[in-house]
Amino acid sequence: MTTVVLWLFIVVGTCYSVLCSEDHLRDMDSFISAVEQAEESNPDLSPLALVRRLRRTAGHEDPLTLHFLGASNNISHTHTFVFNTTLFGFFDKAIHHFVTDRGEERGVVLTQDGTTVAIAPMLLGIEVGLKAKLEGTPPLGMFPLTLAKNLGLSFLSLQDFPPAQRLGPDGCWDNVTHPRVFQLSRVPTLATDALVNGGMDGSILGMDLATLAPSKQPGKLSKVLKGYYNHVLEGQDLGVVSSHISPKRREIAQALLGTLDTQRQVMETLYLVWRLEDTQWIAKDTGVEKAVRDGMLEFVHRYWDCPTIIPRCQWGAAPYRGSPFPLALPLPFLYIHHTYEPNRPCHSFRQCSRSMRAMQRFHQEDRGWADIGYSFVVGSDGYIYEGRGWHHLGTHTRGQNSYGYGVAFIGNYSSSLPSRHALDLVRQHLAKCAVDGGRLQANFTLHGHRQLVDTSCPGDALYSEIRGWEHFGETSSSKKDQ
């Protein structure tokens, strides 16, 4: 029987709350809500048919996608698919990725964990996984479609720039409660942070779907997205959460993809793109392999070795008062603090952002400082929050501020410890990121605040913990600043 697929677009009077305005909210919750509406309108529609229709709506029919996934109207069964014009318009804008002349990145959404994700590569990864599950085949094209193509083209387009400038950037939303405009922090590459986040998420979700047990069928697309992006920690240690959730994207993606020869796969993806687009002559450029090798080293450093750092603009920082004083890098010390107040850990982007604003307000208004005192602050939500940052002098360790970074864990750790995951963010990731990035000396020394200032900070429990860390250094009491 000939396969017939009928795509119907009908105008209906219903206007759903998240889709009513041309200037709709650009967050993951709104996208999931729209997916749910499509599913409710088409209860017999399979998840694979839905993601293919979404791909068609956004016009993603480039040669590489067609090579691995086929045409988006290639559905294996007959059905009638109804998209009203409101949903069609919403998905078209939500999925189609580009950057405007003003540096606004479109086709990206804000997630509940405070990170920004490009929808297109995430959906491509899901489609690869669903196709593999349906056909009982390996998930061919997963890395090329989600990450390798964007990475490779970005590396080549900026060969004359340092590797660090061939990836990113991140950006900030105009309003994290009602996000509508995402402004990039500098001139974009072809692999912005949102595209990389979306690519990692697509790889994770796609592999999860492709490796489902033979007896288990994929759930609805909305359920898959909710499980990954809307997980509520409720005081759990993120390190013991076994399910795949967005705050753990970097470590999960590294575990999934880190065993691959990613440099070779990026090269093979580029050769395939050039062959499909009949531009093989580009492959003769002898600088291609070096550009990819240097680029992948930077990718691993930036997105796998380093932790995600939520920028100041994202948590709602007030402006610095005056002019910040630059640090002379690399620094020789890392100082560990606890905030004491707030005295409880934060487990979500909203909670941690609220704590950051409260601390900054206290430091600026009550203590008269120019800004929040710490260089970085660690939440229990899986993220580190930017305070003074890598380059500016902090106000965290009296008499020692110019010699080291001050890193504070949100909470009171006099008798209990931060979550193991939060501890590992600093011990295993932030420190390595700082050393490899030339911000901390390789032989840096780690101290607790109390070793240098007459204080109980960072609390007895946390201080006892860090004494067992590599780079910890003892001090004499004479070094304390009273």
Short mmCIF file of C-alpha atoms in Angstrom, two decimals:
data_model
loop_
_atom_site.label_atom_id
_atom_site.label_comp_id
_atom_site.label_asym_id
_atom_site.label_seq_id
_atom_site.Cartn_x
_atom_site.Cartn_y
_atom_site.Cartn_z
CA MET A 1 0.00 0.00 0.00
CA THR A 2 1.32 3.40 -1.00
CA THR A 3 2.35 5.53 1.94
CA VAL A 4 0.28 8.65 2.09
CA VAL A 5 0.94 11.51 4.41
CA LEU A 6 -1.48 14.39 4.54
CA TRP A 7 -0.23 17.61 6.13
CA LEU A 8 -3.11 19.87 7.00
CA PHE A 9 -2.73 23.40 8.26
CA ILE A 10 -5.95 24.81 9.64
CA VAL A 11 -6.78 28.13 11.19
CA VAL A 12 -8.47 27.83 14.54
CA GLY A 13 -9.73 30.47 16.91
CA THR A 14 -8.12 29.04 20.01
CA CYS A 15 -5.16 31.06 21.29
CA TYR A 16 -3.03 29.20 23.81
CA SER A 17 -1.54 31.30 26.60
CA VAL A 18 2.13 30.77 25.76
CA LEU A 19 1.56 31.26 22.02
CA CYS A 20 -0.88 34.17 21.84
CA SER A 21 1.64 36.93 21.21
CA GLU A 22 4.04 37.35 18.34
CA ASP A 23 6.51 38.25 21.09
CA HIS A 24 6.10 34.93 22.91
CA LEU A 25 8.24 33.78 25.81
CA ARG A 26 11.37 31.93 24.73
CA ASP A 27 11.77 29.38 27.48
CA MET A 28 11.78 25.59 27.51
CA ASP A 29 8.52 25.44 29.46
CA SER A 30 6.74 27.30 26.65
CA PHE A 31 8.26 25.00 24.03
CA ILE A 32 7.20 21.89 25.96
CA SER A 33 3.70 23.31 26.37
CA ALA A 34 3.47 23.79 22.60
CA VAL A 35 4.67 20.21 22.04
CA GLU A 36 1.96 18.98 24.43
CA GLN A 37 -0.67 20.88 22.45
CA ALA A 38 0.53 19.24 19.22
CA GLU A 39 0.39 15.82 20.89
CA GLU A 40 -3.10 16.41 22.29
CA SER A 41 -4.34 17.49 18.87
CA ASN A 42 -2.83 14.38 17.28
CA PRO A 43 -3.08 11.58 19.86
CA ASP A 44 -2.11 8.83 17.37
CA LEU A 45 1.03 10.63 16.23
CA SER A 46 4.29 8.85 17.06
CA PRO A 47 7.20 10.79 18.64
CA LEU A 48 9.29 10.17 15.50
CA ALA A 49 6.58 11.58 13.24
CA LEU A 50 6.32 14.65 15.47
CA VAL A 51 10.03 15.45 15.49
CA ARG A 52 10.14 14.97 11.72
CA ARG A 53 7.27 17.41 11.34
CA LEU A 54 9.04 19.89 13.58
CA ARG A 55 12.15 19.56 11.41
CA ARG A 56 10.07 20.22 8.31
CA THR A 57 8.44 23.24 9.91
CA ALA A 58 11.86 24.80 10.56
CA GLY A 59 13.10 23.92 7.06
CA HIS A 60 16.04 21.77 8.19
CA GLU A 61 16.57 19.77 5.00
CA ASP A 62 20.29 20.33 4.42
CA PRO A 63 22.30 17.58 2.65
CA LEU A 64 23.90 16.18 5.82
CA THR A 65 20.54 15.87 7.59
CA LEU A 66 18.96 14.24 4.53
CA HIS A 67 21.92 11.84 4.29
CA PHE A 68 21.40 10.48 7.79
CA LEU A 69 17.67 11.02 8.42
CA GLY A 70 16.03 11.21 5.02
CA ALA A 71 13.28 13.65 4.06
CA SER A 72 11.17 14.90 6.93
CA ASN A 73 7.97 13.76 5.21
CA ASN A 74 9.22 10.16 5.12
CA ILE A 75 6.74 8.65 7.58
CA SER A 76 6.17 4.91 7.65
CA HIS A 77 2.43 5.01 8.22
CA THR A 78 -0.64 6.87 7.04
CA HIS A 79 -2.02 9.60 9.21
CA THR A 80 -3.51 13.05 9.16
CA PHE A 81 -1.44 15.62 11.00
CA VAL A 82 -3.16 18.84 12.02
CA PHE A 83 -1.08 21.93 12.87
CA ASN A 84 -2.98 25.13 13.50
CA THR A 85 -1.34 28.32 12.26
CA THR A 86 -0.50 29.47 15.78
CA LEU A 87 1.50 26.32 16.54
CA PHE A 88 3.14 26.40 13.12
CA GLY A 89 4.29 29.99 13.64
CA PHE A 90 5.51 29.25 17.15
CA PHE A 91 7.58 26.22 16.13
CA ASP A 92 8.99 27.96 13.07
CA LYS A 93 10.41 30.74 15.25
CA ALA A 94 11.38 28.50 18.17
CA ILE A 95 13.44 26.04 16.13
CA HIS A 96 14.98 28.06 13.29
CA HIS A 97 18.44 29.12 14.52
CA PHE A 98 20.24 32.28 13.43
CA VAL A 99 21.95 35.38 14.82
CA THR A 100 20.72 38.85 13.88
CA ASP A 101 22.93 41.76 12.86
CA ARG A 102 22.41 43.13 16.38
CA GLY A 103 23.86 40.00 17.99
CA GLU A 104 20.52 38.51 19.11
CA GLU A 105 20.53 34.71 18.97
CA ARG A 106 17.25 33.20 17.80
CA GLY A 107 16.09 29.60 17.94
CA VAL A 108 17.26 29.28 21.54
CA VAL A 109 15.36 28.95 24.82
CA LEU A 110 16.07 29.48 28.51
CA THR A 111 15.78 26.31 30.58
CA GLN A 112 14.78 26.01 34.24
CA ASP A 113 18.39 25.43 35.27
CA GLY A 114 19.45 28.85 33.90
CA THR A 115 21.26 27.63 30.80
CA THR A 116 20.35 28.43 27.20
CA VAL A 117 19.78 25.73 24.59
CA ALA A 118 19.37 25.75 20.81
CA ILE A 119 16.34 23.65 19.92
CA ALA A 120 17.43 22.43 16.45
CA PRO A 121 20.45 20.24 17.36
CA MET A 122 18.61 18.88 20.38
CA LEU A 123 15.70 17.71 18.18
CA LEU A 124 18.09 16.25 15.59
CA GLY A 125 19.68 14.09 18.25
CA ILE A 126 16.27 12.92 19.44
CA GLU A 127 15.25 12.09 15.86
CA VAL A 128 18.44 10.06 15.32
CA GLY A 129 17.69 8.12 18.50
CA LEU A 130 14.04 7.49 17.67
CA LYS A 131 14.91 6.36 14.14
CA ALA A 132 17.53 3.95 15.48
CA LYS A 133 15.07 2.56 18.02
CA LEU A 134 12.36 2.05 15.38
CA GLU A 135 14.69 0.39 12.88
CA GLY A 136 16.81 -1.55 15.36
CA THR A 137 19.99 0.00 13.97
CA PRO A 138 22.89 1.98 15.49
CA PRO A 139 22.24 5.73 15.93
CA LEU A 140 24.13 6.73 12.79
CA GLY A 141 24.74 10.47 12.44
CA MET A 142 24.37 11.31 16.14
CA PHE A 143 27.65 13.18 16.61
CA PRO A 144 27.81 14.64 13.07
CA LEU A 145 24.31 16.16 13.29
CA THR A 146 24.34 17.36 16.89
CA LEU A 147 27.87 18.71 17.24
CA ALA A 148 30.53 17.76 14.70
CA LYS A 149 29.30 19.80 11.72
CA ASN A 150 28.85 23.02 13.72
CA LEU A 151 32.18 22.55 15.50
CA GLY A 152 34.14 21.76 12.35
CA LEU A 153 32.77 24.66 10.33
CA SER A 154 33.34 27.02 13.27
CA PHE A 155 36.97 25.92 13.61
CA LEU A 156 37.62 26.45 9.90
CA SER A 157 35.81 29.77 9.57
CA LEU A 158 38.02 31.31 12.28
CA GLN A 159 41.40 29.67 11.57
CA ASP A 160 43.20 32.98 11.93
CA PHE A 161 41.84 33.50 15.46
CA PRO A 162 43.07 31.88 18.70
CA PRO A 163 41.25 28.59 19.47
CA ALA A 164 39.40 30.20 22.41
CA GLN A 165 37.69 32.58 19.97
CA ARG A 166 36.50 29.82 17.63
CA LEU A 167 33.77 28.69 20.04
CA GLY A 168 30.91 30.46 21.80
CA PRO A 169 29.99 32.90 23.03
CA ASP A 170 27.38 32.76 25.76
CA GLY A 171 25.00 35.64 26.30
CA CYS A 172 22.25 36.95 28.53
CA TRP A 173 18.48 37.22 28.46
CA ASP A 174 16.65 40.50 28.76
CA ASN A 175 14.58 39.00 31.58
CA VAL A 176 14.97 35.51 33.08
CA THR A 177 11.36 35.49 34.29
CA HIS A 178 9.91 36.51 30.93
CA PRO A 179 12.71 35.83 28.42
CA ARG A 180 12.28 37.23 24.94
CA VAL A 181 15.68 38.50 23.73
CA PHE A 182 18.99 36.63 24.07
CA GLN A 183 21.92 38.96 23.44
CA LEU A 184 25.32 37.42 22.75
CA SER A 185 28.33 38.77 24.64
CA ARG A 186 30.55 39.11 21.55
CA VAL A 187 30.68 38.37 17.83
CA PRO A 188 29.26 34.85 17.35
CA THR A 189 30.98 31.78 15.98
CA LEU A 190 29.20 28.96 14.20
CA ALA A 191 29.20 27.03 17.49
CA THR A 192 27.68 29.30 20.13
CA ASP A 193 27.32 28.01 23.69
CA ALA A 194 23.59 27.49 23.07
CA LEU A 195 24.29 25.37 19.98
CA VAL A 196 26.83 23.30 21.91
CA ASN A 197 24.40 22.87 24.82
CA GLY A 198 21.67 21.81 22.40
CA GLY A 199 24.06 19.43 20.67
CA MET A 200 25.10 17.80 23.93
CA ASP A 201 21.46 17.51 25.02
CA GLY A 202 20.49 16.00 21.67
CA SER A 203 23.28 13.43 21.95
CA ILE A 204 22.26 12.49 25.49
CA LEU A 205 18.52 12.24 24.83
CA GLY A 206 19.01 10.55 21.47
CA MET A 207 21.31 7.89 22.89
CA ASP A 208 18.86 7.31 25.75
CA LEU A 209 16.10 6.66 23.23
CA ALA A 210 18.25 4.55 20.91
CA THR A 211 19.31 2.26 23.76
CA LEU A 212 15.90 1.66 25.30
CA ALA A 213 15.23 -1.99 26.11
CA PRO A 214 13.67 -3.89 23.17
CA SER A 215 10.42 -4.30 25.09
CA LYS A 216 10.15 -0.61 25.97
CA GLN A 217 8.68 1.98 23.64
CA PRO A 218 9.65 5.69 23.61
CA GLY A 219 7.36 7.99 25.56
CA LYS A 220 5.84 11.18 24.26
CA LEU A 221 8.27 13.90 23.22
CA SER A 222 6.91 16.25 25.89
CA LYS A 223 7.54 13.63 28.58
CA VAL A 224 11.12 13.09 27.38
CA LEU A 225 11.78 16.84 27.52
CA LYS A 226 10.15 17.30 30.91
CA GLY A 227 12.14 14.48 32.44
CA TYR A 228 15.41 16.00 31.29
CA TYR A 229 14.82 19.74 31.69
CA ASN A 230 12.30 19.99 34.55
CA HIS A 231 13.80 17.66 37.14
CA VAL A 232 13.37 18.99 40.70
CA LEU A 233 16.25 18.16 43.05
CA GLU A 234 14.37 18.80 46.33
CA GLY A 235 17.53 18.69 48.41
CA GLN A 236 19.08 15.71 46.61
CA ASP A 237 22.80 15.53 45.99
CA LEU A 238 23.05 15.92 42.24
CA GLY A 239 25.88 13.39 42.26
CA VAL A 240 23.57 10.55 43.32
CA VAL A 241 20.83 11.35 40.78
CA SER A 242 21.03 8.46 38.31
CA SER A 243 18.67 9.85 35.70
CA HIS A 244 19.97 12.03 32.89
CA ILE A 245 19.06 15.66 33.60
CA SER A 246 20.25 18.96 32.14
CA PRO A 247 22.41 20.16 35.10
CA LYS A 248 24.63 17.13 34.45
CA ARG A 249 24.89 17.60 30.65
CA ARG A 250 28.64 18.17 30.58
CA GLU A 251 29.63 15.10 32.56
CA ILE A 252 27.08 12.89 30.78
CA ALA A 253 28.12 14.14 27.34
CA GLN A 254 31.77 13.55 28.18
CA ALA A 255 30.99 10.01 29.32
CA LEU A 256 29.03 9.33 26.10
CA LEU A 257 31.28 11.05 23.59
CA GLY A 258 34.64 11.19 25.33
CA THR A 259 35.47 7.64 24.26
CA LEU A 260 35.11 8.59 20.59
CA ASP A 261 37.96 9.87 18.48
CA THR A 262 36.14 13.18 18.22
CA GLN A 263 38.86 14.87 16.17
CA ARG A 264 38.65 12.15 13.52
CA GLN A 265 34.85 12.25 13.56
CA VAL A 266 34.81 16.01 13.02
CA MET A 267 37.21 15.58 10.09
CA GLU A 268 35.07 12.81 8.60
CA THR A 269 31.95 14.94 9.02
CA LEU A 270 33.59 17.84 7.18
CA TYR A 271 34.68 15.57 4.33
CA LEU A 272 31.13 14.21 4.10
CA VAL A 273 29.63 17.71 4.04
CA TRP A 274 32.02 18.77 1.29
CA ARG A 275 31.24 15.65 -0.75
CA LEU A 276 27.49 16.08 -0.35
CA GLU A 277 27.72 19.77 -1.26
CA ASP A 278 30.26 19.13 -4.04
CA THR A 279 32.97 21.29 -2.49
CA GLN A 280 35.70 18.70 -2.05
CA TRP A 281 38.39 21.14 -3.07
CA ILE A 282 38.23 22.69 0.41
CA ALA A 283 39.49 19.42 1.89
CA LYS A 284 42.85 20.00 0.19
CA ASP A 285 43.60 22.85 2.60
CA THR A 286 46.52 21.60 4.68
CA GLY A 287 45.44 23.74 7.63
CA VAL A 288 42.19 21.83 8.17
CA GLU A 289 43.58 19.11 10.40
CA LYS A 290 45.44 21.58 12.62
CA ALA A 291 42.38 23.80 12.93
CA VAL A 292 40.25 20.82 13.97
CA ARG A 293 42.87 19.46 16.37
CA ASP A 294 43.35 22.83 18.11
CA GLY A 295 39.61 23.43 18.11
CA MET A 296 38.75 20.10 19.72
CA LEU A 297 41.35 20.66 22.44
CA GLU A 298 39.63 23.95 23.22
CA PHE A 299 36.20 22.29 23.09
CA VAL A 300 37.23 19.65 25.65
CA HIS A 301 38.71 22.33 27.93
CA ARG A 302 35.79 24.71 27.64
CA TYR A 303 32.81 22.36 27.74
CA TRP A 304 34.01 19.22 29.50
CA ASP A 305 36.90 20.11 31.81
CA CYS A 306 35.46 23.46 32.93
CA PRO A 307 32.19 23.69 34.86
CA THR A 308 29.30 25.77 33.59
CA ILE A 309 29.55 29.23 35.14
CA ILE A 310 26.32 31.24 35.28
CA PRO A 311 27.25 34.81 34.23
CA ARG A 312 26.44 37.86 36.33
CA CYS A 313 23.80 39.15 33.95
CA GLN A 314 21.96 35.84 34.18
CA TRP A 315 21.53 35.87 37.97
CA GLY A 316 20.58 39.55 37.95
CA ALA A 317 23.70 41.23 39.31
CA ALA A 318 23.62 44.94 40.06
CA PRO A 319 26.37 47.00 38.38
CA TYR A 320 29.85 47.15 39.89
CA ARG A 321 30.28 50.41 41.80
CA GLY A 322 33.29 52.21 40.42
CA SER A 323 35.95 50.62 38.25
CA PRO A 324 37.12 47.03 38.89
CA PHE A 325 40.82 46.47 39.55
CA PRO A 326 42.45 43.85 37.27
CA LEU A 327 44.25 40.81 38.66
CA ALA A 328 47.78 39.82 37.59
CA LEU A 329 47.38 36.25 36.30
CA PRO A 330 48.12 33.46 36.95
CA LEU A 331 47.38 33.63 40.68
CA PRO A 332 49.16 31.46 43.26
CA PHE A 333 46.25 30.82 45.68
CA LEU A 334 42.68 29.56 45.92
CA TYR A 335 40.71 30.47 49.07
CA ILE A 336 37.69 28.43 50.19
CA HIS A 337 34.74 30.04 52.03
CA HIS A 338 31.20 29.29 53.03
CA THR A 339 28.59 32.03 52.85
CA TYR A 340 27.16 31.32 56.34
CA GLU A 341 24.28 33.55 55.28
CA PRO A 342 22.42 32.34 53.26
CA ASN A 343 22.79 29.41 55.63
CA ARG A 344 21.08 26.78 53.48
CA PRO A 345 22.18 25.34 50.15
CA CYS A 346 20.25 26.32 47.03
CA HIS A 347 19.01 23.59 44.68
CA SER A 348 17.65 25.50 41.70
CA PHE A 349 18.63 28.38 39.45
CA ARG A 350 15.93 30.58 40.95
CA GLN A 351 17.00 29.85 44.53
CA CYS A 352 20.70 30.31 43.79
CA SER A 353 20.10 33.52 41.84
CA ARG A 354 18.07 34.88 44.73
CA SER A 355 20.92 34.04 47.11
CA MET A 356 23.44 35.75 44.83
CA ARG A 357 21.39 38.94 44.69
CA ALA A 358 20.92 38.92 48.48
CA MET A 359 24.66 38.53 49.07
CA GLN A 360 25.53 41.25 46.58
CA ARG A 361 22.99 43.60 48.17
CA PHE A 362 24.45 42.91 51.64
CA HIS A 363 28.02 43.41 50.47
CA GLN A 364 27.22 46.64 48.62
CA GLU A 365 24.67 48.21 50.94
CA ASP A 366 25.72 47.02 54.42
CA ARG A 367 29.46 46.61 53.99
CA GLY A 368 29.96 49.36 51.43
CA TRP A 369 31.89 47.18 48.99
CA ALA A 370 31.92 47.80 45.26
CA ASP A 371 30.38 44.40 44.47
CA ILE A 372 29.74 40.92 45.79
CA GLY A 373 33.01 39.97 47.44
CA TYR A 374 33.63 36.45 46.11
CA SER A 375 35.23 35.56 42.80
CA PHE A 376 32.87 32.59 42.36
CA VAL A 377 30.01 31.07 44.32
CA VAL A 378 29.00 27.40 44.26
CA GLY A 379 25.35 26.29 44.33
CA SER A 380 23.99 22.82 44.96
CA ASP A 381 22.08 23.02 41.68
CA GLY A 382 25.03 21.81 39.61
CA TYR A 383 26.41 25.23 38.71
CA ILE A 384 28.96 27.83 39.70
CA TYR A 385 27.94 31.49 39.73
CA GLU A 386 30.16 34.32 38.59
CA GLY A 387 30.99 36.92 41.25
CA ARG A 388 33.98 39.14 40.51
CA GLY A 389 35.09 36.51 37.99
CA TRP A 390 38.46 35.50 36.62
CA HIS A 391 39.93 38.93 35.98
CA HIS A 392 38.88 41.33 38.75
CA LEU A 393 40.11 41.80 42.30
CA GLY A 394 37.67 40.49 44.92
CA THR A 395 36.93 41.35 48.56
CA HIS A 396 36.94 37.93 50.17
CA THR A 397 40.16 37.28 52.11
CA ARG A 398 41.50 40.35 53.92
CA GLY A 399 45.07 41.16 52.98
CA GLN A 400 45.19 38.38 50.36
CA ASN A 401 42.68 39.41 47.72
CA SER A 402 45.25 40.18 45.03
CA TYR A 403 46.92 36.78 45.40
CA GLY A 404 44.05 34.36 44.92
CA TYR A 405 40.47 33.62 43.98
CA GLY A 406 37.80 33.47 46.67
CA VAL A 407 35.34 30.62 46.11
CA ALA A 408 32.33 30.32 48.44
CA PHE A 409 29.85 27.47 48.88
CA ILE A 410 26.31 28.70 49.52
CA GLY A 411 25.29 27.54 53.00
CA ASN A 412 26.60 27.11 56.56
CA TYR A 413 29.06 24.22 56.74
CA SER A 414 30.01 24.27 60.40
CA SER A 415 28.58 20.81 61.03
CA SER A 416 27.65 19.44 57.60
CA LEU A 417 29.18 19.34 54.13
CA PRO A 418 28.06 20.71 50.79
CA SER A 419 26.81 18.08 48.38
CA ARG A 420 29.49 15.83 46.94
CA HIS A 421 28.66 17.12 43.48
CA ALA A 422 29.20 20.72 44.59
CA LEU A 423 32.53 19.81 46.18
CA ASP A 424 33.64 18.05 43.01
CA LEU A 425 32.73 21.08 40.89
CA VAL A 426 35.48 23.00 42.66
CA ARG A 427 37.96 20.24 43.43
CA GLN A 428 37.91 18.48 40.07
CA HIS A 429 36.65 21.06 37.59
CA LEU A 430 37.02 24.71 38.60
CA ALA A 431 40.63 24.28 39.77
CA LYS A 432 41.64 22.35 36.63
CA CYS A 433 39.83 24.85 34.44
CA ALA A 434 41.72 27.71 36.11
CA VAL A 435 45.12 26.04 35.76
CA ASP A 436 44.62 24.94 32.15
CA GLY A 437 43.27 28.39 31.28
CA GLY A 438 46.31 30.18 32.69
CA ARG A 439 44.42 31.76 35.61
CA LEU A 440 45.89 29.72 38.47
CA GLN A 441 49.48 28.62 38.72
CA ALA A 442 49.96 24.89 38.22
CA ASN A 443 51.47 24.61 41.72
CA PHE A 444 48.81 26.80 43.36
CA THR A 445 48.10 26.51 47.08
CA LEU A 446 44.61 26.06 48.51
CA HIS A 447 43.67 27.57 51.88
CA GLY A 448 40.56 27.82 53.99
CA HIS A 449 39.54 31.38 54.89
CA ARG A 450 40.28 30.78 58.60
CA GLN A 451 43.95 30.12 57.88
CA LEU A 452 44.49 33.74 56.89
CA VAL A 453 41.82 35.70 58.76
CA ASP A 454 40.47 35.38 62.31
CA THR A 455 37.18 33.67 61.38
CA SER A 456 35.49 30.29 61.61
CA CYS A 457 34.91 30.30 57.83
CA PRO A 458 34.59 27.98 55.90
CA GLY A 459 33.04 26.07 58.83
CA ASP A 460 34.53 23.14 60.72
CA ALA A 461 33.08 20.43 58.48
CA LEU A 462 34.10 22.04 55.20
CA TYR A 463 37.54 22.97 56.50
CA SER A 464 38.13 19.39 57.59
CA GLU A 465 37.11 18.24 54.10
CA ILE A 466 39.44 20.53 52.14
CA ARG A 467 42.42 19.61 54.29
CA GLY A 468 42.46 16.34 52.39
CA TRP A 469 42.43 18.00 48.96
CA GLU A 470 45.40 18.17 46.66
CA HIS A 471 47.13 21.56 46.83
CA PHE A 472 45.98 22.21 50.40
CA GLY A 473 48.67 24.09 52.30
CA GLU A 474 49.20 24.54 56.03
CA THR A 475 49.89 28.03 57.41
CA SER A 476 51.24 29.42 60.64
CA SER A 477 48.97 31.42 62.94
CA SER A 478 51.19 34.47 62.43
CA LYS A 479 49.86 34.81 58.89
CA LYS A 480 46.35 35.61 60.10
CA ASP A 481 45.02 39.10 59.46
CA GLN A 482 43.22 40.22 62.56
#
